[in-house]
Tab-separated table of C-alpha atoms and ligand atoms in Angstrom:
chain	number	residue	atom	x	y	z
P	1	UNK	CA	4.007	-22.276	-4.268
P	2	UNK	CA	3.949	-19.369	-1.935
P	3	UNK	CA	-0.056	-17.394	-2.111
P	4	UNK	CA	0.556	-14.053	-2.330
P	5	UNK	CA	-2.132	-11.593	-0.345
P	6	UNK	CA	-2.632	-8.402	-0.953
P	7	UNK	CA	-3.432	-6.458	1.939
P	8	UNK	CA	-5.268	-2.631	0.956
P	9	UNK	CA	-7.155	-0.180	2.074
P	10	UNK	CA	-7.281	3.741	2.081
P	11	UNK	CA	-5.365	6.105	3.480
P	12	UNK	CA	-4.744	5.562	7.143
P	13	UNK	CA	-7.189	2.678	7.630
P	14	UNK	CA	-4.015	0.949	9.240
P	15	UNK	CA	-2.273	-1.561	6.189
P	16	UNK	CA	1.208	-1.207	7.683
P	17	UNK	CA	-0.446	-1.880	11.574
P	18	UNK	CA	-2.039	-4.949	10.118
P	19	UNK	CA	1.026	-5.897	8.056
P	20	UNK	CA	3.183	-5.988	10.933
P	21	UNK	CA	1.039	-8.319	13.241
P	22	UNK	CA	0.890	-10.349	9.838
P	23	UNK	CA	4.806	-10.320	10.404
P	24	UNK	CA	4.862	-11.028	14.033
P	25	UNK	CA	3.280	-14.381	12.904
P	26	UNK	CA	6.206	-14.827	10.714
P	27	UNK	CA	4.792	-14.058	7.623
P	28	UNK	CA	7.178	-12.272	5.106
P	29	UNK	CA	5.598	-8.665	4.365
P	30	UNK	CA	6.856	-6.519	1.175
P	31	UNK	CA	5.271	-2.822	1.752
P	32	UNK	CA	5.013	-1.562	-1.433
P	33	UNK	CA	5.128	1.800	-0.591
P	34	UNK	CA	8.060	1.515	1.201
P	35	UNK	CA	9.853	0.004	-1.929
P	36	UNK	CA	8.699	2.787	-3.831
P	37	UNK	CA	10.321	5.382	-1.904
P	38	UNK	CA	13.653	3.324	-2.343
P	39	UNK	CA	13.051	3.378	-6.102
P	40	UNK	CA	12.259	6.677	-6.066
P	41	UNK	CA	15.669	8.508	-4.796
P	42	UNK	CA	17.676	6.334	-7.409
P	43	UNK	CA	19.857	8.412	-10.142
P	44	UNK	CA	18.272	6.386	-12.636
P	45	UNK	CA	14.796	6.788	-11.811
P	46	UNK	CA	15.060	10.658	-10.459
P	47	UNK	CA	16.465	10.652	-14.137
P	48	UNK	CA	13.532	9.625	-15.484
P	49	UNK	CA	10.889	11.820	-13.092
P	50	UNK	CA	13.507	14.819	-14.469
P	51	UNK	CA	12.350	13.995	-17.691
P	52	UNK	CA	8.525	13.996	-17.323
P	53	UNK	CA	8.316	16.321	-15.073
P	54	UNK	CA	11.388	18.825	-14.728
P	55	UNK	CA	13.996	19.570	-12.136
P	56	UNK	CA	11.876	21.727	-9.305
P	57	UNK	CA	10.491	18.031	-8.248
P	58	UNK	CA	14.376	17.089	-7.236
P	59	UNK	CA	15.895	18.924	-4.537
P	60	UNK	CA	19.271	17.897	-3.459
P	61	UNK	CA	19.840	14.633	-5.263
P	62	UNK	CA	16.378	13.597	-3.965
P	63	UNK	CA	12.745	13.392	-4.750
P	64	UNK	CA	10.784	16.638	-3.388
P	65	UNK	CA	7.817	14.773	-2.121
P	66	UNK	CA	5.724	17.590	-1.521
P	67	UNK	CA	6.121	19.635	-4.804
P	68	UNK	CA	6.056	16.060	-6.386
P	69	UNK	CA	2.300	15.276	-3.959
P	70	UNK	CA	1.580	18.561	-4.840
P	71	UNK	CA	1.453	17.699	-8.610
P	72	UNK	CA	-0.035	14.352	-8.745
P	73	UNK	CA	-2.643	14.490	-6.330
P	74	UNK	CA	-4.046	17.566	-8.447
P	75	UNK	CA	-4.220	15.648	-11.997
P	76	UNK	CA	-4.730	12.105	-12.699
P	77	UNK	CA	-3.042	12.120	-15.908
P	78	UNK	CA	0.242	13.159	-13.617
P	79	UNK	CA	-0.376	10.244	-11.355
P	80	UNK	CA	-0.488	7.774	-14.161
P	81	UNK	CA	2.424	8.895	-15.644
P	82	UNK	CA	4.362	8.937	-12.065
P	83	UNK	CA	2.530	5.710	-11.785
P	84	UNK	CA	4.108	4.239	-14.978
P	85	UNK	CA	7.632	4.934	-13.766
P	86	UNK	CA	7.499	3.676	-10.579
P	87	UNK	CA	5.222	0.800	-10.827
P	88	UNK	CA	7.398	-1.514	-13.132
P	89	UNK	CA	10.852	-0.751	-11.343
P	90	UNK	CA	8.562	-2.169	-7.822
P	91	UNK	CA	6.798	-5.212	-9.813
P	92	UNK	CA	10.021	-6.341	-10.546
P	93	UNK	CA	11.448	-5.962	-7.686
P	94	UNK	CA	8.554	-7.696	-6.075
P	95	UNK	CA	9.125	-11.101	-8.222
P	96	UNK	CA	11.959	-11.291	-7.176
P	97	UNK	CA	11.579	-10.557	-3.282
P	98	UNK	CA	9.137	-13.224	-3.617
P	99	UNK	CA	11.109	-15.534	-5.066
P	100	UNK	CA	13.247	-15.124	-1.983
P	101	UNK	CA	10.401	-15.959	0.130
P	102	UNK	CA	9.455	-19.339	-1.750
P	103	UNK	CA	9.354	-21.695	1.759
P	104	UNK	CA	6.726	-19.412	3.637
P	105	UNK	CA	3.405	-20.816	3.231
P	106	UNK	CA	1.913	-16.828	2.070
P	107	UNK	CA	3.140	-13.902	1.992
P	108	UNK	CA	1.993	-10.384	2.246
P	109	UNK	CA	1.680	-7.839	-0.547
P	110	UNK	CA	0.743	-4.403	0.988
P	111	UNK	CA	-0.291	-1.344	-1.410
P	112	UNK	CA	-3.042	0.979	-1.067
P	113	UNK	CA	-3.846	1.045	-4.855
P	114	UNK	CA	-3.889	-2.573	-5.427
P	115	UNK	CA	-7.167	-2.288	-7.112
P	116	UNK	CA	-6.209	0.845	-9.202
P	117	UNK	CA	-3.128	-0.985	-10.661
P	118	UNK	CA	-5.136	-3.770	-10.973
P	119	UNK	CA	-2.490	-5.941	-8.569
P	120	UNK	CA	-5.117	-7.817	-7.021
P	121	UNK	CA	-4.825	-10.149	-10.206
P	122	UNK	CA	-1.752	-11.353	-9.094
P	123	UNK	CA	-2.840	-11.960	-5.563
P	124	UNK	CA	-4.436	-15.961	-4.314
P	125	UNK	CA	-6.321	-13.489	-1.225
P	126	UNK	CA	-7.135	-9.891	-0.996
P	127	UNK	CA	-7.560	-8.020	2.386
P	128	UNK	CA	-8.672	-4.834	2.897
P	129	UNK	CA	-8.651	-2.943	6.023
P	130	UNK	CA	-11.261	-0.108	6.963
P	131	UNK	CA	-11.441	2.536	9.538
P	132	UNK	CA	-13.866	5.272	9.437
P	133	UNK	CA	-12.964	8.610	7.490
P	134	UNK	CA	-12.908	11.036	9.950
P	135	UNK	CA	-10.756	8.561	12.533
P	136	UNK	CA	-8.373	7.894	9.657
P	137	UNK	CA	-8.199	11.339	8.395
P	138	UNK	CA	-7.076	12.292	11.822
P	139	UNK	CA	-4.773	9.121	12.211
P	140	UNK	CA	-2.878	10.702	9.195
P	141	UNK	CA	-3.214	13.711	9.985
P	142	UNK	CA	-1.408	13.538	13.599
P	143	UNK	CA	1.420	10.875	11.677
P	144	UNK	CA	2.406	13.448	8.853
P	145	UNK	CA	1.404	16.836	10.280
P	146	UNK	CA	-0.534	17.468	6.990
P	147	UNK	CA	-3.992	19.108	6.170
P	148	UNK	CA	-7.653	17.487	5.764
P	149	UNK	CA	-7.517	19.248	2.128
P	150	UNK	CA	-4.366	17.494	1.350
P	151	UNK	CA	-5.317	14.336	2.706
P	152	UNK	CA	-8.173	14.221	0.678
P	153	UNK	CA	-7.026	14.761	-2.321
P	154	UNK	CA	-5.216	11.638	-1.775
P	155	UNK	CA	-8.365	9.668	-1.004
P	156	UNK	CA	-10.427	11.386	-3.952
P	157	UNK	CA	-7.699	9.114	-6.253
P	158	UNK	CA	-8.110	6.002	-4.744
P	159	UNK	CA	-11.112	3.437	-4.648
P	160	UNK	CA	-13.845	3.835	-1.992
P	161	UNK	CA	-13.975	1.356	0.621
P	162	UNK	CA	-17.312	-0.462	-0.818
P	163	UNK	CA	-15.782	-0.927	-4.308
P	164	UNK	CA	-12.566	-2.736	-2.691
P	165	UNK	CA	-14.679	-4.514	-0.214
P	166	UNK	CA	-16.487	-5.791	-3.163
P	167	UNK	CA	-13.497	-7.583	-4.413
P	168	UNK	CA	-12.032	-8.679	-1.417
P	169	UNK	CA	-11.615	-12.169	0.718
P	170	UNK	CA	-11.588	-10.653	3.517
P	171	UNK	CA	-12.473	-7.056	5.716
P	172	UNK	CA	-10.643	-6.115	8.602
P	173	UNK	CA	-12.006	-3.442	10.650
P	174	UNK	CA	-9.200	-1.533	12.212
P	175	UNK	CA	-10.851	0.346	15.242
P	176	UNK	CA	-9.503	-1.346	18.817
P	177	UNK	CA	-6.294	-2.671	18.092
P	178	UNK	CA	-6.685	-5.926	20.308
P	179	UNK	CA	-9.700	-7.120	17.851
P	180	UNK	CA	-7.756	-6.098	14.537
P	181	UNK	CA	-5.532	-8.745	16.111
P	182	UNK	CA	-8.040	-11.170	16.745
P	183	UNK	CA	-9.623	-10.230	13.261
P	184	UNK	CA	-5.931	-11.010	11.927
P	185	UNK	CA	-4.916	-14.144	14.020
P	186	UNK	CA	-8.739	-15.399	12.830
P	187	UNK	CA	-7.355	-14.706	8.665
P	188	UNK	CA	-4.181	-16.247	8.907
P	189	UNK	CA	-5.902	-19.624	10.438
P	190	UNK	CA	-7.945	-19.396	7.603
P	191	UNK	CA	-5.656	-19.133	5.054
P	192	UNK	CA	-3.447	-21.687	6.543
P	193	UNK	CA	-6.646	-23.920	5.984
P	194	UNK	CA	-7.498	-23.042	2.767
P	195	UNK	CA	-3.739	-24.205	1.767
F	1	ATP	P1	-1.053	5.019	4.653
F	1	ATP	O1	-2.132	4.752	3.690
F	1	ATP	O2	-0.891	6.463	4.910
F	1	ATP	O3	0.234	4.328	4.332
F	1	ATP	P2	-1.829	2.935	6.527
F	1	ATP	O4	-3.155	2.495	6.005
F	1	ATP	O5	-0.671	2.041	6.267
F	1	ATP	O6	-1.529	4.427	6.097
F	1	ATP	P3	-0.951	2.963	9.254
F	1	ATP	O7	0.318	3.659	8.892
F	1	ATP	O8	-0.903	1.545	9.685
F	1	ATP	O9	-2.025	3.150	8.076
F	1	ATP	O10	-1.732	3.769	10.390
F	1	ATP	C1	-1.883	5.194	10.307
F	1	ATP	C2	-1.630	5.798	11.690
F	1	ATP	O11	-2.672	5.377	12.577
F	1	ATP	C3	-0.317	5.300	12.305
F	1	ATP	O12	0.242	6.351	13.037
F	1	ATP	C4	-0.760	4.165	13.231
F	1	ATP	O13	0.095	3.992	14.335
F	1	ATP	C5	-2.154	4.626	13.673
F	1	ATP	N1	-3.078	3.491	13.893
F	1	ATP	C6	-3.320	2.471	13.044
F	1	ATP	N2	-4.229	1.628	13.550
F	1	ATP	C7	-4.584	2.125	14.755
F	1	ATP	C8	-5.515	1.694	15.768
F	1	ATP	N3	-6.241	0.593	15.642
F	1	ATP	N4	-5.602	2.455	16.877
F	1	ATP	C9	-4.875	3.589	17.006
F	1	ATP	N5	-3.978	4.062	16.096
F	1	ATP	C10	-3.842	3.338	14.967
Protein backbone atom coordinates (compact mmCIF):
# COMPACT_ATOMS: atom_id res chain seq x y z
CA UNK A 1 0.00 0.00 0.00
CA UNK A 2 1.05 3.50 -0.76
CA UNK A 3 2.52 5.46 2.98
CA UNK A 4 1.06 8.53 3.05
CA UNK A 5 3.39 11.59 4.62
CA UNK A 6 2.27 14.44 5.81
CA UNK A 7 4.44 17.23 5.25
CA UNK A 8 3.57 20.61 7.85
CA UNK A 9 4.78 23.36 9.20
CA UNK A 10 3.74 27.08 9.86
CA UNK A 11 3.14 29.70 7.85
CA UNK A 12 5.86 30.31 5.34
CA UNK A 13 8.38 27.82 6.73
CA UNK A 14 8.44 26.57 2.98
CA UNK A 15 5.79 23.17 2.75
CA UNK A 16 4.99 23.85 -0.91
CA UNK A 17 9.16 24.50 -1.65
CA UNK A 18 9.74 21.19 0.02
CA UNK A 19 6.72 19.53 -1.61
CA UNK A 20 7.86 20.27 -4.94
CA UNK A 21 11.51 18.86 -4.68
CA UNK A 22 9.47 15.87 -3.06
CA UNK A 23 7.79 15.94 -6.65
CA UNK A 24 10.84 16.41 -8.69
CA UNK A 25 11.75 12.93 -7.24
CA UNK A 26 8.56 11.71 -8.62
CA UNK A 27 6.66 11.51 -5.71
CA UNK A 28 2.87 12.33 -6.15
CA UNK A 29 2.11 15.57 -3.92
CA UNK A 30 -1.70 16.56 -3.01
CA UNK A 31 -1.44 20.30 -1.45
CA UNK A 32 -4.18 20.50 0.61
CA UNK A 33 -4.53 23.95 0.54
CA UNK A 34 -4.61 24.14 -2.90
CA UNK A 35 -7.63 21.65 -2.98
CA UNK A 36 -9.31 23.74 -0.63
CA UNK A 37 -9.39 26.74 -2.63
CA UNK A 38 -10.96 24.53 -5.49
CA UNK A 39 -13.63 23.42 -3.01
CA UNK A 40 -14.11 26.59 -1.90
CA UNK A 41 -15.46 28.60 -5.17
CA UNK A 42 -18.00 25.64 -5.80
CA UNK A 43 -21.93 26.67 -5.91
CA UNK A 44 -22.48 24.02 -3.56
CA UNK A 45 -20.06 24.79 -1.01
CA UNK A 46 -20.23 28.88 -1.40
CA UNK A 47 -23.90 27.66 -0.66
CA UNK A 48 -23.09 26.37 2.37
CA UNK A 49 -20.39 29.30 3.65
CA UNK A 50 -23.75 31.62 2.59
CA UNK A 51 -25.44 29.86 5.13
CA UNK A 52 -23.09 30.12 8.16
CA UNK A 53 -21.85 33.04 7.49
CA UNK A 54 -23.95 35.41 5.08
CA UNK A 55 -23.52 36.84 1.64
CA UNK A 56 -20.74 39.85 2.25
CA UNK A 57 -18.11 36.73 2.33
CA UNK A 58 -19.13 36.02 -1.59
CA UNK A 59 -18.34 38.55 -4.02
CA UNK A 60 -19.02 37.80 -7.57
CA UNK A 61 -19.82 34.11 -7.57
CA UNK A 62 -16.63 33.66 -5.48
CA UNK A 63 -15.23 33.35 -2.05
CA UNK A 64 -14.02 36.93 -0.65
CA UNK A 65 -10.88 35.67 0.92
CA UNK A 66 -10.08 38.61 2.77
CA UNK A 67 -13.47 39.50 4.44
CA UNK A 68 -13.67 35.61 4.81
CA UNK A 69 -9.50 35.77 6.59
CA UNK A 70 -10.74 38.63 8.12
CA UNK A 71 -13.42 36.63 10.08
CA UNK A 72 -11.77 33.47 10.92
CA UNK A 73 -8.49 34.46 11.87
CA UNK A 74 -10.28 36.76 14.60
CA UNK A 75 -12.45 33.82 16.32
CA UNK A 76 -11.73 30.26 16.62
CA UNK A 77 -15.18 29.20 16.88
CA UNK A 78 -15.44 30.79 13.07
CA UNK A 79 -12.48 28.76 11.99
CA UNK A 80 -13.95 25.54 13.20
CA UNK A 81 -17.01 26.03 11.69
CA UNK A 82 -15.24 27.13 8.19
CA UNK A 83 -13.11 24.22 9.13
CA UNK A 84 -16.07 21.76 9.26
CA UNK A 85 -17.21 22.68 5.77
CA UNK A 86 -14.26 22.49 4.04
CA UNK A 87 -12.41 19.77 5.67
CA UNK A 88 -14.75 16.77 4.72
CA UNK A 89 -15.42 17.93 0.99
CA UNK A 90 -10.99 17.78 0.87
CA UNK A 91 -10.75 14.33 2.97
CA UNK A 92 -12.75 12.91 0.48
CA UNK A 93 -11.36 14.12 -2.16
CA UNK A 94 -8.03 13.09 -0.81
CA UNK A 95 -9.07 9.17 -0.65
CA UNK A 96 -9.72 9.21 -3.61
CA UNK A 97 -6.64 11.15 -5.22
CA UNK A 98 -4.83 8.60 -3.37
CA UNK A 99 -6.38 5.88 -4.60
CA UNK A 100 -5.21 7.17 -7.95
CA UNK A 101 -1.76 7.15 -6.78
CA UNK A 102 -1.78 3.38 -5.48
CA UNK A 103 1.72 2.26 -7.56
CA UNK A 104 3.98 5.11 -6.01
CA UNK A 105 5.85 3.77 -3.20
CA UNK A 106 4.60 7.24 -0.78
CA UNK A 107 3.05 9.95 -1.36
CA UNK A 108 2.87 13.40 -0.03
CA UNK A 109 0.10 14.95 2.06
CA UNK A 110 0.85 18.72 2.53
CA UNK A 111 -1.36 20.91 5.08
CA UNK A 112 -0.26 23.32 7.55
CA UNK A 113 -2.85 22.22 10.21
CA UNK A 114 -2.25 18.61 10.03
CA UNK A 115 -1.90 18.46 13.71
CA UNK A 116 -4.96 20.74 14.44
CA UNK A 117 -7.26 18.43 12.35
CA UNK A 118 -5.63 15.77 13.81
CA UNK A 119 -4.54 14.37 10.02
CA UNK A 120 -1.36 13.17 11.16
CA UNK A 121 -3.38 9.95 12.25
CA UNK A 122 -3.82 9.05 8.91
CA UNK A 123 -0.26 9.62 7.89
CA UNK A 124 2.73 6.28 8.02
CA UNK A 125 5.49 9.67 8.34
CA UNK A 126 5.09 13.18 9.41
CA UNK A 127 7.47 16.04 8.27
CA UNK A 128 7.57 19.26 9.39
CA UNK A 129 9.50 22.04 8.00
CA UNK A 130 10.85 25.12 10.11
CA UNK A 131 12.23 28.44 9.29
CA UNK A 132 12.69 31.09 11.77
CA UNK A 133 9.71 33.61 12.50
CA UNK A 134 10.94 36.69 11.51
CA UNK A 135 12.52 35.08 8.00
CA UNK A 136 9.15 33.45 7.40
CA UNK A 137 7.08 36.31 8.41
CA UNK A 138 8.91 38.26 5.81
CA UNK A 139 8.88 35.29 3.22
CA UNK A 140 5.02 35.77 3.42
CA UNK A 141 4.97 38.88 3.72
CA UNK A 142 6.90 39.79 0.29
CA UNK A 143 4.61 36.56 -1.46
CA UNK A 144 1.11 38.07 -0.45
CA UNK A 145 1.82 41.77 0.12
CA UNK A 146 0.08 41.40 3.56
CA UNK A 147 0.83 42.83 7.13
CA UNK A 148 2.95 41.29 10.19
CA UNK A 149 -0.50 41.81 12.23
CA UNK A 150 -2.32 39.79 9.74
CA UNK A 151 0.16 37.26 9.38
CA UNK A 152 0.13 36.61 12.82
CA UNK A 153 -3.02 36.14 13.50
CA UNK A 154 -2.68 33.28 11.25
CA UNK A 155 0.19 31.77 13.22
CA UNK A 156 -1.52 32.55 16.74
CA UNK A 157 -4.17 29.57 15.32
CA UNK A 158 -1.86 27.11 14.44
CA UNK A 159 0.56 24.81 16.55
CA UNK A 160 4.03 26.13 17.52
CA UNK A 161 6.87 24.60 15.91
CA UNK A 162 8.05 22.55 19.21
CA UNK A 163 4.59 20.95 19.68
CA UNK A 164 4.65 19.63 15.88
CA UNK A 165 8.26 18.80 16.11
CA UNK A 166 7.26 16.73 18.99
CA UNK A 167 5.17 14.52 16.87
CA UNK A 168 7.06 14.37 13.92
CA UNK A 169 9.52 11.72 11.96
CA UNK A 170 11.29 14.04 10.69
CA UNK A 171 12.49 18.18 10.79
CA UNK A 172 13.52 19.91 7.88
CA UNK A 173 15.12 23.15 8.34
CA UNK A 174 14.30 25.35 5.43
CA UNK A 175 17.05 28.14 5.50
CA UNK A 176 19.64 27.62 2.26
CA UNK A 177 17.71 26.02 -0.25
CA UNK A 178 20.60 23.64 -1.54
CA UNK A 179 20.62 21.84 2.11
CA UNK A 180 16.66 21.70 2.36
CA UNK A 181 17.45 19.60 -0.71
CA UNK A 182 20.00 17.59 0.72
CA UNK A 183 17.83 17.44 4.01
CA UNK A 184 15.00 16.15 1.49
CA UNK A 185 17.00 13.80 -0.90
CA UNK A 186 18.48 12.38 2.76
CA UNK A 187 14.23 11.67 3.87
CA UNK A 188 13.15 10.17 0.85
CA UNK A 189 16.25 7.51 1.02
CA UNK A 190 15.04 6.91 4.25
CA UNK A 191 11.71 6.27 3.70
CA UNK A 192 12.42 4.24 0.70
CA UNK A 193 14.34 2.06 3.37
CA UNK A 194 12.00 1.91 5.89
CA UNK A 195 9.51 0.35 3.09
P1 LIG B 1 2.05 28.88 3.46
O1 LIG B 1 1.94 28.36 4.83
O2 LIG B 1 1.75 30.32 3.39
O3 LIG B 1 1.29 28.08 2.45
P2 LIG B 1 4.54 27.52 2.84
O4 LIG B 1 4.97 26.99 4.16
O5 LIG B 1 3.96 26.55 1.87
O6 LIG B 1 3.62 28.79 3.02
P3 LIG B 1 6.22 28.38 0.68
O7 LIG B 1 5.05 28.88 -0.10
O8 LIG B 1 6.94 27.17 0.21
O9 LIG B 1 5.81 28.22 2.22
O10 LIG B 1 7.31 29.53 0.85
C1 LIG B 1 6.92 30.86 1.23
C2 LIG B 1 7.71 31.86 0.38
O11 LIG B 1 9.10 31.78 0.73
C3 LIG B 1 7.63 31.53 -1.12
O12 LIG B 1 7.61 32.74 -1.82
C4 LIG B 1 8.93 30.76 -1.39
O13 LIG B 1 9.39 30.92 -2.71
C5 LIG B 1 9.90 31.39 -0.39
N1 LIG B 1 10.89 30.42 0.12
C6 LIG B 1 10.64 29.19 0.62
N2 LIG B 1 11.77 28.58 1.00
C7 LIG B 1 12.78 29.45 0.74
C8 LIG B 1 14.21 29.39 0.93
N3 LIG B 1 14.81 28.34 1.45
N4 LIG B 1 14.92 30.47 0.53
C9 LIG B 1 14.30 31.56 0.01
N5 LIG B 1 12.96 31.69 -0.20
C10 LIG B 1 12.20 30.64 0.17
Amino acid sequence: MTKIVGLTGGIGSGKTTVAKMFQELGIPIYIADTEARTFTNQPKTLALIAEEFGTSVIDNGQLDRVEMAKIVFNSPEKLNLLNAIIHPLVGNHFKEWLLQHHAAPFIIKETAILFETRGHLLCDYVITVTAPMDVRISRVQNRDLTSEAEIQKRINNQWSDAQRIELSDFVITNNRIESTLQQVNDIYNKILKFL
